[in-house]
Coordinates of C-alpha atoms in Angstrom, one line a residue:
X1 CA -33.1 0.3 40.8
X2 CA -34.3 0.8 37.2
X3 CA -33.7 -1.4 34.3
X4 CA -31.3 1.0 33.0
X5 CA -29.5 1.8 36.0
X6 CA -28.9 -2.3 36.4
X7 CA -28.0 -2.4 32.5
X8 CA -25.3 0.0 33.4
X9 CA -23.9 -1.4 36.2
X10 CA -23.7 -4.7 34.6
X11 CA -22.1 -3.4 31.9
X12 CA -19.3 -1.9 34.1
X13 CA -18.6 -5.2 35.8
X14 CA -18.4 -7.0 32.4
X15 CA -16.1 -4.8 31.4
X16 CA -13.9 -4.8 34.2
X17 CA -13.9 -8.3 34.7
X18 CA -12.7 -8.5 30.4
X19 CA -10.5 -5.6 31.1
X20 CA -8.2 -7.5 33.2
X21 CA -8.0 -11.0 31.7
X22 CA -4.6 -11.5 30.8
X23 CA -5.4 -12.5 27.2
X24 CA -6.8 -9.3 26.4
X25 CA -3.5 -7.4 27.2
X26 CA -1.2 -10.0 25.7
X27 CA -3.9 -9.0 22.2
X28 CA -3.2 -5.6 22.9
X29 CA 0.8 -6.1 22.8
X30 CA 1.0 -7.9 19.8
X31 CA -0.7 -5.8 17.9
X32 CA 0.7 -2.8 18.8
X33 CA 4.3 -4.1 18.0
X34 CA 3.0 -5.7 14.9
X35 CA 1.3 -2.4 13.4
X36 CA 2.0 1.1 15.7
X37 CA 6.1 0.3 16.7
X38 CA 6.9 -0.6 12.8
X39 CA 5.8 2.9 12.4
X40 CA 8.3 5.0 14.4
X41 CA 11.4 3.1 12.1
X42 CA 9.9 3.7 8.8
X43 CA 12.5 6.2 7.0
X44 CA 9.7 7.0 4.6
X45 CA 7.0 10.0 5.1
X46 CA 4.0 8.4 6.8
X47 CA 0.9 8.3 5.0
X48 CA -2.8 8.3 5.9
X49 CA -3.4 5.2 4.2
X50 CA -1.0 3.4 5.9
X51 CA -2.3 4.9 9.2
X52 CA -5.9 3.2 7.9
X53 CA -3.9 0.0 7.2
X54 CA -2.5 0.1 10.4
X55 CA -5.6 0.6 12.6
X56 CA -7.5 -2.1 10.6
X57 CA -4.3 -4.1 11.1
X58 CA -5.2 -3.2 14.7
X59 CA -8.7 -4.2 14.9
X60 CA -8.2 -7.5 13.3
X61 CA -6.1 -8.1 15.9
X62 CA -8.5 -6.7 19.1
X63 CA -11.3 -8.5 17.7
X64 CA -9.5 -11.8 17.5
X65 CA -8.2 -11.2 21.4
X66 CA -11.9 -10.1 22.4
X67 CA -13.4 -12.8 20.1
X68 CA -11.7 -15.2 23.2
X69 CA -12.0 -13.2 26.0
X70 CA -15.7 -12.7 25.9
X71 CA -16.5 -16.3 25.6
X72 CA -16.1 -16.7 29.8
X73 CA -18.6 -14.1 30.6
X74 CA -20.8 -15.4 28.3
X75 CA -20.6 -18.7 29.0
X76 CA -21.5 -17.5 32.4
X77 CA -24.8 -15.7 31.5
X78 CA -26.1 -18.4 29.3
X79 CA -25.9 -20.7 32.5
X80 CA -28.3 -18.6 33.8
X81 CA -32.2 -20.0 34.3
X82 CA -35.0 -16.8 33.2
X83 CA -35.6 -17.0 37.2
X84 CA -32.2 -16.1 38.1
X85 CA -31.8 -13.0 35.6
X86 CA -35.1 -11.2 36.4
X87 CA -33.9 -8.2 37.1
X88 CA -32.9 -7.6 32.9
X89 CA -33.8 -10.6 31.7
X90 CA -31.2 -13.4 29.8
X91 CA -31.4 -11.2 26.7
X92 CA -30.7 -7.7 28.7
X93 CA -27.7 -9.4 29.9
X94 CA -26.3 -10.7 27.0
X95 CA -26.6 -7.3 25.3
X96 CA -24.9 -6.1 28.8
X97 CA -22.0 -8.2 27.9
X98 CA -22.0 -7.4 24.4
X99 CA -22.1 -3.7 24.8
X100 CA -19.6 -4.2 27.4
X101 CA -17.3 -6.1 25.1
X102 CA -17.4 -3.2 22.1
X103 CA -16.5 -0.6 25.0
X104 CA -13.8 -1.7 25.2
X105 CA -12.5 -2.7 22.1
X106 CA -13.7 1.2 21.2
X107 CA -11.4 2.2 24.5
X108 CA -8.5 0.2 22.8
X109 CA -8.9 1.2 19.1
X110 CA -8.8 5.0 20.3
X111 CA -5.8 4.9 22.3
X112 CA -4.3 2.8 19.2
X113 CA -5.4 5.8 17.1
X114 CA -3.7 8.3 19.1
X115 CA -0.8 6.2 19.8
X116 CA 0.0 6.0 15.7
X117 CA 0.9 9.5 15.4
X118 CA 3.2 10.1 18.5
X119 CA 5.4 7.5 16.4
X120 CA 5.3 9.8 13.1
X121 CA 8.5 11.5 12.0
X122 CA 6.5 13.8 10.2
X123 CA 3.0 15.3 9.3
X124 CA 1.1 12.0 7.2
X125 CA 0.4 13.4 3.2
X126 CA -2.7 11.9 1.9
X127 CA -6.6 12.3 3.0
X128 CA -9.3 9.3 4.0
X129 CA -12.8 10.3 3.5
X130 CA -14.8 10.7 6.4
X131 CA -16.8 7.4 6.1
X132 CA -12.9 5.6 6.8
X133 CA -12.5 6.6 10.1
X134 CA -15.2 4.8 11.6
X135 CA -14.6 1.1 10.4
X136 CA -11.7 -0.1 12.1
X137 CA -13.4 0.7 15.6
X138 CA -16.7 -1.5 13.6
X139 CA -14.3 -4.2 12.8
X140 CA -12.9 -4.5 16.3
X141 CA -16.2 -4.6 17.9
X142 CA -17.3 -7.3 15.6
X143 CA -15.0 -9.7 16.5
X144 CA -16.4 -10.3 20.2
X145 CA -20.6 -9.8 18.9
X146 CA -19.6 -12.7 16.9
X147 CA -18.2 -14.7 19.5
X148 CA -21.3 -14.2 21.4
X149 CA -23.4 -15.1 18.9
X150 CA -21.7 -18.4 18.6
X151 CA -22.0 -19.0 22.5
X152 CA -25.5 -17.8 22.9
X153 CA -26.7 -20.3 20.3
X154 CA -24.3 -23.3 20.8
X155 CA -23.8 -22.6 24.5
X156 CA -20.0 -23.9 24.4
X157 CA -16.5 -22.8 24.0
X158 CA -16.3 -23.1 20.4
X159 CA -15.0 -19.8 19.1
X160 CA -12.3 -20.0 22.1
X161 CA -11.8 -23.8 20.6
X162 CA -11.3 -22.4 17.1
X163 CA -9.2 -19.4 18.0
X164 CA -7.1 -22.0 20.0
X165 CA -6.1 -23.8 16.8
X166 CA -6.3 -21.2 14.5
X167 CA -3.5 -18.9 15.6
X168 CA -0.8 -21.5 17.0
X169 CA -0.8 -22.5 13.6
X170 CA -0.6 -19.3 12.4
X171 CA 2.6 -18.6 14.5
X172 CA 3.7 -22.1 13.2
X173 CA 3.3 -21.3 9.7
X174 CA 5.1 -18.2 10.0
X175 CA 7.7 -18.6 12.3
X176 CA 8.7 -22.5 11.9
X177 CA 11.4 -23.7 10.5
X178 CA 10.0 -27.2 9.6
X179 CA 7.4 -27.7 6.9
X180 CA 4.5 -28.9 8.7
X181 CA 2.0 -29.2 5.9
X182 CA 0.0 -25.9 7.2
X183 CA 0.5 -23.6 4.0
X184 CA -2.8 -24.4 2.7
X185 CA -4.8 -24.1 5.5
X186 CA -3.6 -21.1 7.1
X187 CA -3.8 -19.5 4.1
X188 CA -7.5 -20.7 3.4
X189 CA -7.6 -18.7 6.9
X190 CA -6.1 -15.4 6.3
X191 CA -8.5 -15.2 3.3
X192 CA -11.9 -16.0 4.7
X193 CA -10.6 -13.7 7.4
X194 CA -9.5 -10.8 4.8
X195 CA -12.7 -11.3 2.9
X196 CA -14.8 -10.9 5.8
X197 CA -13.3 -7.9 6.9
X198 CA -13.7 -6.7 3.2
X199 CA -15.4 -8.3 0.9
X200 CA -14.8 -5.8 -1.8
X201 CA -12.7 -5.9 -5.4
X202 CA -11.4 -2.6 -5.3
X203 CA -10.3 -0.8 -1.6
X204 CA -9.2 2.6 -0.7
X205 CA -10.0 4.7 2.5
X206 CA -9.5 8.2 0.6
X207 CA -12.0 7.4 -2.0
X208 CA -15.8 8.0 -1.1
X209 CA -18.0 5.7 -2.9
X210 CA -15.7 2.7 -1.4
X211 CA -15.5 3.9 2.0
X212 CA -19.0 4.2 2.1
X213 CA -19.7 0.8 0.5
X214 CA -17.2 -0.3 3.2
X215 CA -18.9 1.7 6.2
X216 CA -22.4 0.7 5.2
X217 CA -21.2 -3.7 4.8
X218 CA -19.4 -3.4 8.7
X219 CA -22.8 -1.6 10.0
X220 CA -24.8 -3.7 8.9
X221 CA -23.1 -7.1 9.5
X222 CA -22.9 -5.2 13.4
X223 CA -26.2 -4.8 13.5
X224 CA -26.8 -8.5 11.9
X225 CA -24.8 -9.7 14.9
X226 CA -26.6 -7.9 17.3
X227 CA -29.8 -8.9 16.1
X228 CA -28.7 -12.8 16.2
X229 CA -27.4 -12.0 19.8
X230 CA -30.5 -10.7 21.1
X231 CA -32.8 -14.1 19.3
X232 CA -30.7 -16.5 20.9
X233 CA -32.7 -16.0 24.4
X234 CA -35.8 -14.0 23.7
X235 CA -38.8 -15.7 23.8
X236 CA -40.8 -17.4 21.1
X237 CA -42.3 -14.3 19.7
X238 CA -39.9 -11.9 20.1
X239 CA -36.8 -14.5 18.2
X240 CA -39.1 -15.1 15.8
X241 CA -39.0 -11.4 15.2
X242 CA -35.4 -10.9 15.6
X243 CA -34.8 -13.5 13.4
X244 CA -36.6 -12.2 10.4
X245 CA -34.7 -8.6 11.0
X246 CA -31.6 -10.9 10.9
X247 CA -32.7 -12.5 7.5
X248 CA -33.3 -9.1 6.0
X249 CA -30.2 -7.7 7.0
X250 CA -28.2 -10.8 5.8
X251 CA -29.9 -10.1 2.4
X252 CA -28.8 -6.2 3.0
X253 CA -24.8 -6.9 3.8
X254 CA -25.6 -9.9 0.5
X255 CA -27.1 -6.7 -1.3
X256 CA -23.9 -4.5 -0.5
X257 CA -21.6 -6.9 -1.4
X258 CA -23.3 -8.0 -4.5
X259 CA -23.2 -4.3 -5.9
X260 CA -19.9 -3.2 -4.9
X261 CA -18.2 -6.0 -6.6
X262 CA -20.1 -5.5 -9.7
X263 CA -20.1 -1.4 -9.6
X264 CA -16.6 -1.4 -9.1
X265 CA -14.5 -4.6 -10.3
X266 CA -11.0 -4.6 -10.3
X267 CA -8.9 -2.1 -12.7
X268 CA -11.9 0.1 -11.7
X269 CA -10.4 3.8 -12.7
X270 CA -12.0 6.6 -10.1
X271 CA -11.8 10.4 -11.0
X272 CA -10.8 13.1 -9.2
X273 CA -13.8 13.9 -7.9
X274 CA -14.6 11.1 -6.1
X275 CA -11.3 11.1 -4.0
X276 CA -12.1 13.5 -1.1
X277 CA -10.3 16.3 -0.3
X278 CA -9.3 16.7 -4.6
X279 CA -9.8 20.5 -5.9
X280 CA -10.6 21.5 -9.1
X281 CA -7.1 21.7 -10.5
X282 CA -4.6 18.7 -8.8
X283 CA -1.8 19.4 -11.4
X284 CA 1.1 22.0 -11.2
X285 CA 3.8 22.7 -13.4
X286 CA 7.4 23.3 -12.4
X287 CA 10.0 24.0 -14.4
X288 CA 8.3 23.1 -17.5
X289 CA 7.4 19.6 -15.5
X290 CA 3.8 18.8 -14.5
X291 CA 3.0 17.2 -11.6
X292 CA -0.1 15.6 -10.9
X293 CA -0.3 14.2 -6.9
X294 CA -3.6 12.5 -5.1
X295 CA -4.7 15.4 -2.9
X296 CA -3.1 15.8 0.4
X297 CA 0.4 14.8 -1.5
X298 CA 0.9 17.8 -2.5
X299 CA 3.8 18.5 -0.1
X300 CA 5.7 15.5 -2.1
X301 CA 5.9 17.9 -5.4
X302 CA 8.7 20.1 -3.5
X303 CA 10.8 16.5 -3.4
X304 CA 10.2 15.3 -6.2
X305 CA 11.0 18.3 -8.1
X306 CA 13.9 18.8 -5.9
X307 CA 15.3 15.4 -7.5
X308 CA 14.1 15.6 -10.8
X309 CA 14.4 19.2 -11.9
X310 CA 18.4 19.7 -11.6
X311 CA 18.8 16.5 -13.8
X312 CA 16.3 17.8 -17.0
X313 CA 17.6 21.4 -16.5
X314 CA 20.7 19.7 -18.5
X315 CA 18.3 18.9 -20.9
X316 CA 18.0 21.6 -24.3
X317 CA 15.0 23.9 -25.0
X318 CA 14.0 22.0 -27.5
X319 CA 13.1 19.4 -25.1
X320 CA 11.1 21.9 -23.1
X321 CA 7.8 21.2 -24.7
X322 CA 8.5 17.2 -23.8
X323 CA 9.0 17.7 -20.4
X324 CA 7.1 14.4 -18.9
X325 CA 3.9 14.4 -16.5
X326 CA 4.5 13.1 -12.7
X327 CA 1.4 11.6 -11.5
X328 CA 0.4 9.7 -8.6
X329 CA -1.6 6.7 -8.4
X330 CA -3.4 4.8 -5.4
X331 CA -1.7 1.9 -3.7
X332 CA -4.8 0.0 -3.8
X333 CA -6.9 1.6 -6.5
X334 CA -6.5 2.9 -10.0
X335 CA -7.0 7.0 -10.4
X336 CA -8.7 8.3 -13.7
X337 CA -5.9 10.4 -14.9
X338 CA -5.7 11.2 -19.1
X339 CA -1.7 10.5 -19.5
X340 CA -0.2 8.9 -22.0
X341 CA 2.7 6.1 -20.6
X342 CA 5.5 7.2 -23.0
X343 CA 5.8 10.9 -21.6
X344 CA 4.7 10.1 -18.0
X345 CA 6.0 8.9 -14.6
X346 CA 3.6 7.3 -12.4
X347 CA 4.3 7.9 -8.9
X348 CA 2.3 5.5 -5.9
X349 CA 1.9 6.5 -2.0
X350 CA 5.7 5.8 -1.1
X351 CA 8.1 8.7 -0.9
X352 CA 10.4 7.2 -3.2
X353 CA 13.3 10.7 -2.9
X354 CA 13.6 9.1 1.2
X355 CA 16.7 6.4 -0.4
X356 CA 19.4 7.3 -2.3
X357 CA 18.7 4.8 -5.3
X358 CA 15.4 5.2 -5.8
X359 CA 16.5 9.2 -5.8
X360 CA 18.8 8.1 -8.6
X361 CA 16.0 5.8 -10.5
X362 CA 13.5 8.0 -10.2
X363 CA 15.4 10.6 -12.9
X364 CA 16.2 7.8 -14.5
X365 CA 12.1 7.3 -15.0
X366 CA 11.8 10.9 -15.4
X367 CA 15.0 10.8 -18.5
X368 CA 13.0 8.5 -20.5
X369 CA 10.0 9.6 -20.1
X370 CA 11.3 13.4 -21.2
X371 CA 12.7 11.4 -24.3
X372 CA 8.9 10.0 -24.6
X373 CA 10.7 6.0 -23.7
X374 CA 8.2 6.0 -20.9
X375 CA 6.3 3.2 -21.8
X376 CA 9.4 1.5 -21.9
X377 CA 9.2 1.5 -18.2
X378 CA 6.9 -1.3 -18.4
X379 CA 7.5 -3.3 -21.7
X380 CA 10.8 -4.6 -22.6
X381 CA 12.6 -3.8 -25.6
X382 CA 16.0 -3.9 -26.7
X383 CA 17.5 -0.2 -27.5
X384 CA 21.1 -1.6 -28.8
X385 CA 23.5 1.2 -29.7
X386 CA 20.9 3.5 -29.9
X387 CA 22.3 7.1 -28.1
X388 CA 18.8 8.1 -26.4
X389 CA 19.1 5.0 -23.9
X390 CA 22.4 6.2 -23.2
X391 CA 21.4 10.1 -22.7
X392 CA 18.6 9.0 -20.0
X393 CA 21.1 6.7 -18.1
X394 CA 23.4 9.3 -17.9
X395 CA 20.9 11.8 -16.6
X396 CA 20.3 8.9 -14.0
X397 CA 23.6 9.5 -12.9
X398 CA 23.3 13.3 -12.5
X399 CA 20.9 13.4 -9.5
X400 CA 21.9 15.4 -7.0
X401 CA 22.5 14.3 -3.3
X402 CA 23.1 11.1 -4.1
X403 CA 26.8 9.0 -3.4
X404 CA 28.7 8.2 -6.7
X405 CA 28.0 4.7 -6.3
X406 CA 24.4 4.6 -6.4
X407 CA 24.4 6.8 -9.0
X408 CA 26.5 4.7 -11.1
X409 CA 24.4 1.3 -9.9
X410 CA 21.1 3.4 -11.0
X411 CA 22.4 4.7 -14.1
X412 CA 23.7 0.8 -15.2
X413 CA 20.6 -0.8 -14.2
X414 CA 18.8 1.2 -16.6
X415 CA 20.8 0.8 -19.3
X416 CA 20.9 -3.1 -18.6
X417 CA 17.4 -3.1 -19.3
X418 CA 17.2 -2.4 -22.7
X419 CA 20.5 -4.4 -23.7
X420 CA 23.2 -1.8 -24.2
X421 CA 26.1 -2.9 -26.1
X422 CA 29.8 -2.5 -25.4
X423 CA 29.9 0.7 -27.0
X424 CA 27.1 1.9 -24.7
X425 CA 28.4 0.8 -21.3
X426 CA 32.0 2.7 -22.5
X427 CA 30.2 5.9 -23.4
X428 CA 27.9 5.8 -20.4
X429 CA 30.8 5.5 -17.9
X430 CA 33.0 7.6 -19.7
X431 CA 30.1 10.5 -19.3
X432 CA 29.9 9.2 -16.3
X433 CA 33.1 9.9 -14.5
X434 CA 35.1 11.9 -17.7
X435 CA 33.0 14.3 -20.0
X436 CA 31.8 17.2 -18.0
X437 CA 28.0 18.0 -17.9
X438 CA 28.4 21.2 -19.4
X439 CA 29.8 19.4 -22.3
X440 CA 27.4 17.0 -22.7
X441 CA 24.3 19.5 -22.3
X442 CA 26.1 21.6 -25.1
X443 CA 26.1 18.5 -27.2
X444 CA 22.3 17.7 -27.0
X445 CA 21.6 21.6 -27.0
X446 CA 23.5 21.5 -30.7
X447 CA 22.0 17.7 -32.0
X448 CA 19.1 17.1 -29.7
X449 CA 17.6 15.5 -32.7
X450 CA 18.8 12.9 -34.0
X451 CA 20.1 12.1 -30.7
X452 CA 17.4 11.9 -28.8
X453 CA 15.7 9.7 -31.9
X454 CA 15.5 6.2 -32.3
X455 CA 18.2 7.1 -35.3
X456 CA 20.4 8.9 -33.2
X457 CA 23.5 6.6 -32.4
X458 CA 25.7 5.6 -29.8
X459 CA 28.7 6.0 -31.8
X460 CA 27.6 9.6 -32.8
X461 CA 27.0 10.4 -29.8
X462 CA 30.9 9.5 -28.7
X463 CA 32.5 11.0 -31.4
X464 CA 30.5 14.3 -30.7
X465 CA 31.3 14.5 -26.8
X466 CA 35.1 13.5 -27.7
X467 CA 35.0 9.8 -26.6
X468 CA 36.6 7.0 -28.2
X469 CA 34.7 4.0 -28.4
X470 CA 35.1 0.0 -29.9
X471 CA 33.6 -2.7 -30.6
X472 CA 30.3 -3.5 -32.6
X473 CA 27.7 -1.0 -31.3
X474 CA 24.9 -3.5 -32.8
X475 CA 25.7 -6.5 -30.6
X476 CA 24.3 -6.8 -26.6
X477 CA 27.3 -6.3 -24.1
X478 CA 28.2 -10.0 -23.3
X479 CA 29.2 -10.7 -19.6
X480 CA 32.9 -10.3 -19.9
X481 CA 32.0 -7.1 -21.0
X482 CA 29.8 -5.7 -18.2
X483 CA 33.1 -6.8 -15.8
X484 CA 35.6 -5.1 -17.7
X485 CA 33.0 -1.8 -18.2
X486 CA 31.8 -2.0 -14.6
X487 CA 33.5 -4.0 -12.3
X488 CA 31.9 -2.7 -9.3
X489 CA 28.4 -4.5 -10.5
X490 CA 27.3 -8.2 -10.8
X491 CA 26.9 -8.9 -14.4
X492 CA 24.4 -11.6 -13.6
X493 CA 22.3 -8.7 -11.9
X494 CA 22.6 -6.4 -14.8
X495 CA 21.8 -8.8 -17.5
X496 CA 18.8 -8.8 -19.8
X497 CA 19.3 -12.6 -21.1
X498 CA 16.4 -12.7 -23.4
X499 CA 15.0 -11.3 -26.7
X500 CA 12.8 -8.5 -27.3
X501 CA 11.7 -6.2 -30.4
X502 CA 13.7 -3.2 -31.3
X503 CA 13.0 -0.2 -29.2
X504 CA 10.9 2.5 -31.3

């Protein structure tokens, strides 16, 4: 029989022999109920990020499992003398196990990768770039070419020792009810792990230069392992050899790691260009409304137009030209986009249009950014008695397909945030639940400006729209207030308690 024909055969029986240790499937079961199942309850459009996420999530876990499986059948093969292994050799049969071992963590990773979609409730929006889809089948085979590694050279249980502490107090830490002192350590854990898996500042599977920073660092620390696998029972010459291709591709994943964290430190901004899958022009206008999405979210525009548009058609056409700028941003990294914050809305890689409130909140974002308040979104000021803040919180409440009561909760929120006064809360519920739209569009059609200015006031806007309001218009709403204005709500969670500038 030849030397390949053997090579195969072994492989087979390692494999089958790993294939049905109970550990393995018990590996296999937690994570797919700890990243596929999670997948068929999420309300939200699935993404192809999170499908990355998830698989990764996967291999971390299928390389942990294999990491202890593979330790008995190589703990066999390094109690082999060179006279009993002639037939391959002892370094033929550890790469026999080893190739076994990444077999089948590549078996499990592709039925985990088919498995994700059949719990989709729709098509995913987004794109990865080519060099993504590879690494989460790299990272799963690493695990168990590590664990050999350790074995070959120490010749002892000491990855299954490790793994046999580590994750019991792993499930401690996370599912105990008793402090037992394990915060720091298990969390000293998770990020050695994390950093191993990716070393990098900046991370995201749909742009191209990280992907393939992050493809070329999992190659080469699998071939680093490989090459440390094969040393640890070669002969003189040939380790020596194996060792010095070790060294230099130690200083290669070094080399990798060194420039991706300087060629792309955090708050890194990446064009469109080097997202795959962008075109020349990502932005479309609706409405008078632009809307800027990462590519393959360009299904999202219909919903987010479909919430956003019926609310700033109240608006006048002297607002037209103000209409705000919807763009989308990565989850994980920052996307070159020339914006400015106080007439734009940025969106991330959540359907926000799948709940209710957020439907609600996200005209709200949309209101002040129309009214160019959109930097406000981020900075706290204090916008007492002044009639914009009151226009954009009522448009919050005009969202269509939304229950009454999460529009009203959306609509107070926002106006909590910039410290309305009692004259504010009045007018906002009164427009609200008494004034009709039509009126109120008429108004802001007649005396968009001053009202939509920082002079424009709330008490202008209330005697203009036929509401009678009291109290000083100057002061913040005190609790009391907030309960007798809207009872339904918590005034402790719609409270701003400290002090800010003025609102400009």
């Amino acid at each position: 029989m030849s030397r390949a024909a053997t090579f195969a055969r072994l492989t087979a029986f390692d494999a089958r022999r790993m294939a049905v240790n109970p550990l393995l499937w018990i590996g296999v079961t937690v994570a797919v109920f700890s990243y596929a199942w999670p997948s068929y309850w999420e309300p939200a459009a699935p993404t192809l990020t999170e499908y990355h996420a998830s698989l990764e999530g996967t291999a971390a876990v299928i390389a942990v499992t294999t990491a202890a499986v593979v330790v008995f059948p190589v703990m066999r093969e390094v109690g082999h003398s060179r006279r009993t292994v002639a037939a391959l050799g002892p370094t033929g049969r550890l790469l026999a196990v080893s190739t076994a071992a990444v077999l089948l963590t590549t078996a499990i990773m592709a039925a985990a990768a088919l498995l994700h979609p059949l719990m989709w409730s729709a098509p995913p929006a987004g794109t990865l770039s080519p060099y993504a889809h590879p690494t989460p089948f790299l990272i799963a085979g690493a695990g168990p070419l590590a664990s050999i590694a350790v074995v070959a050279w120490t010749r002892s249980y000491m990855p299954l020792v490790a793994l046999g502490l580590a994750v019991p107090a792993l499930f401690l830490y996370q599912y105990s009810i008793v402090d037992l002192g394990l915060g720091t350590a298990v969390y000293q854990i998770s990020r050695l792990t994390d950093l191993a898996q990716s070393p990098f500042t900046v991370r995201g599977p749909a742009v191209t230069p990280l992907a393939a920073l992050q493809l070329t660092y999992t190659l080469l620390v699998t071939a680093l392992l490989i090459a440390v696998i094969a040393a640890a029972r070669s002969r003189p010459a040939q380790r020596r050899a194996l060792l010095a291709a070790a060294a230099a591709l130690l200083a290669g994943v070094a080399g990798t790691v060194g420039y991706g964290r300087l060629a792309y430190p955090h708050g890194t901004s990446f064009p469109d260009t080097a997202i795959h899958g962008a075109t020349a022009q990502q932005c479309q206008v609706r409405d008078g409304i632009t809307y800027c999405p990462l590519p393959g979210y360009e299904a999202w525009v219909d919903e987010w137009h479909d919430t956003i548009g019926p609310s700033l058609a109240l608006l006048p056409e002297a607002a037209r030209d103000d209409l705000p700028v919807i763009w989308q941003d990565g989850d994980s990294f920052n996307r070159e986009m020339d914006v400015r914050l106080d007439d734009s809305v940025t969106m991330f890689e959540y359907l926000e249009t799948g709940e209710p409130y957020m439907r609600a909140s996200l005209v709200g974002s949309a209101s002040l950014a129309a009214l160019g308040l959109g930097e406000y979104a981020w900075e706290w000021c204090q916008g007492t008695g002044q009639s914009r803040f009151v226009i954009a919180a009522w448009l919050a409440s005009t969202v269509q397909g939304v229950p009454a009561t999460d529009r009203l909760e959306a609509a107070a929120t926002l106006s909590s945030e910039y410290s309305p006064s009692l004259p504010d809360l009045v007018l906002l519920r009164a427009l609200i639940e008494d004034v009709p739209r039509e009126r109120m569009a008429d108004t802001l059609a007649e005396h968009w400006v001053p009202l939509s200015t920082r002079e424009g006031t709330t008490l202008e806007l209330a005697e203009l729209v036929g509401v009678s309001v009291t109290g000083n218009a100057d002061v913040p709403a005190m609790p009391t207030d907030w309960v007798r204005v809207f009872p339904e709500l918590d005034p402790e969670m719609h409270m701003v308690w400290s002090e800010g500038p003025t609102c400009v």
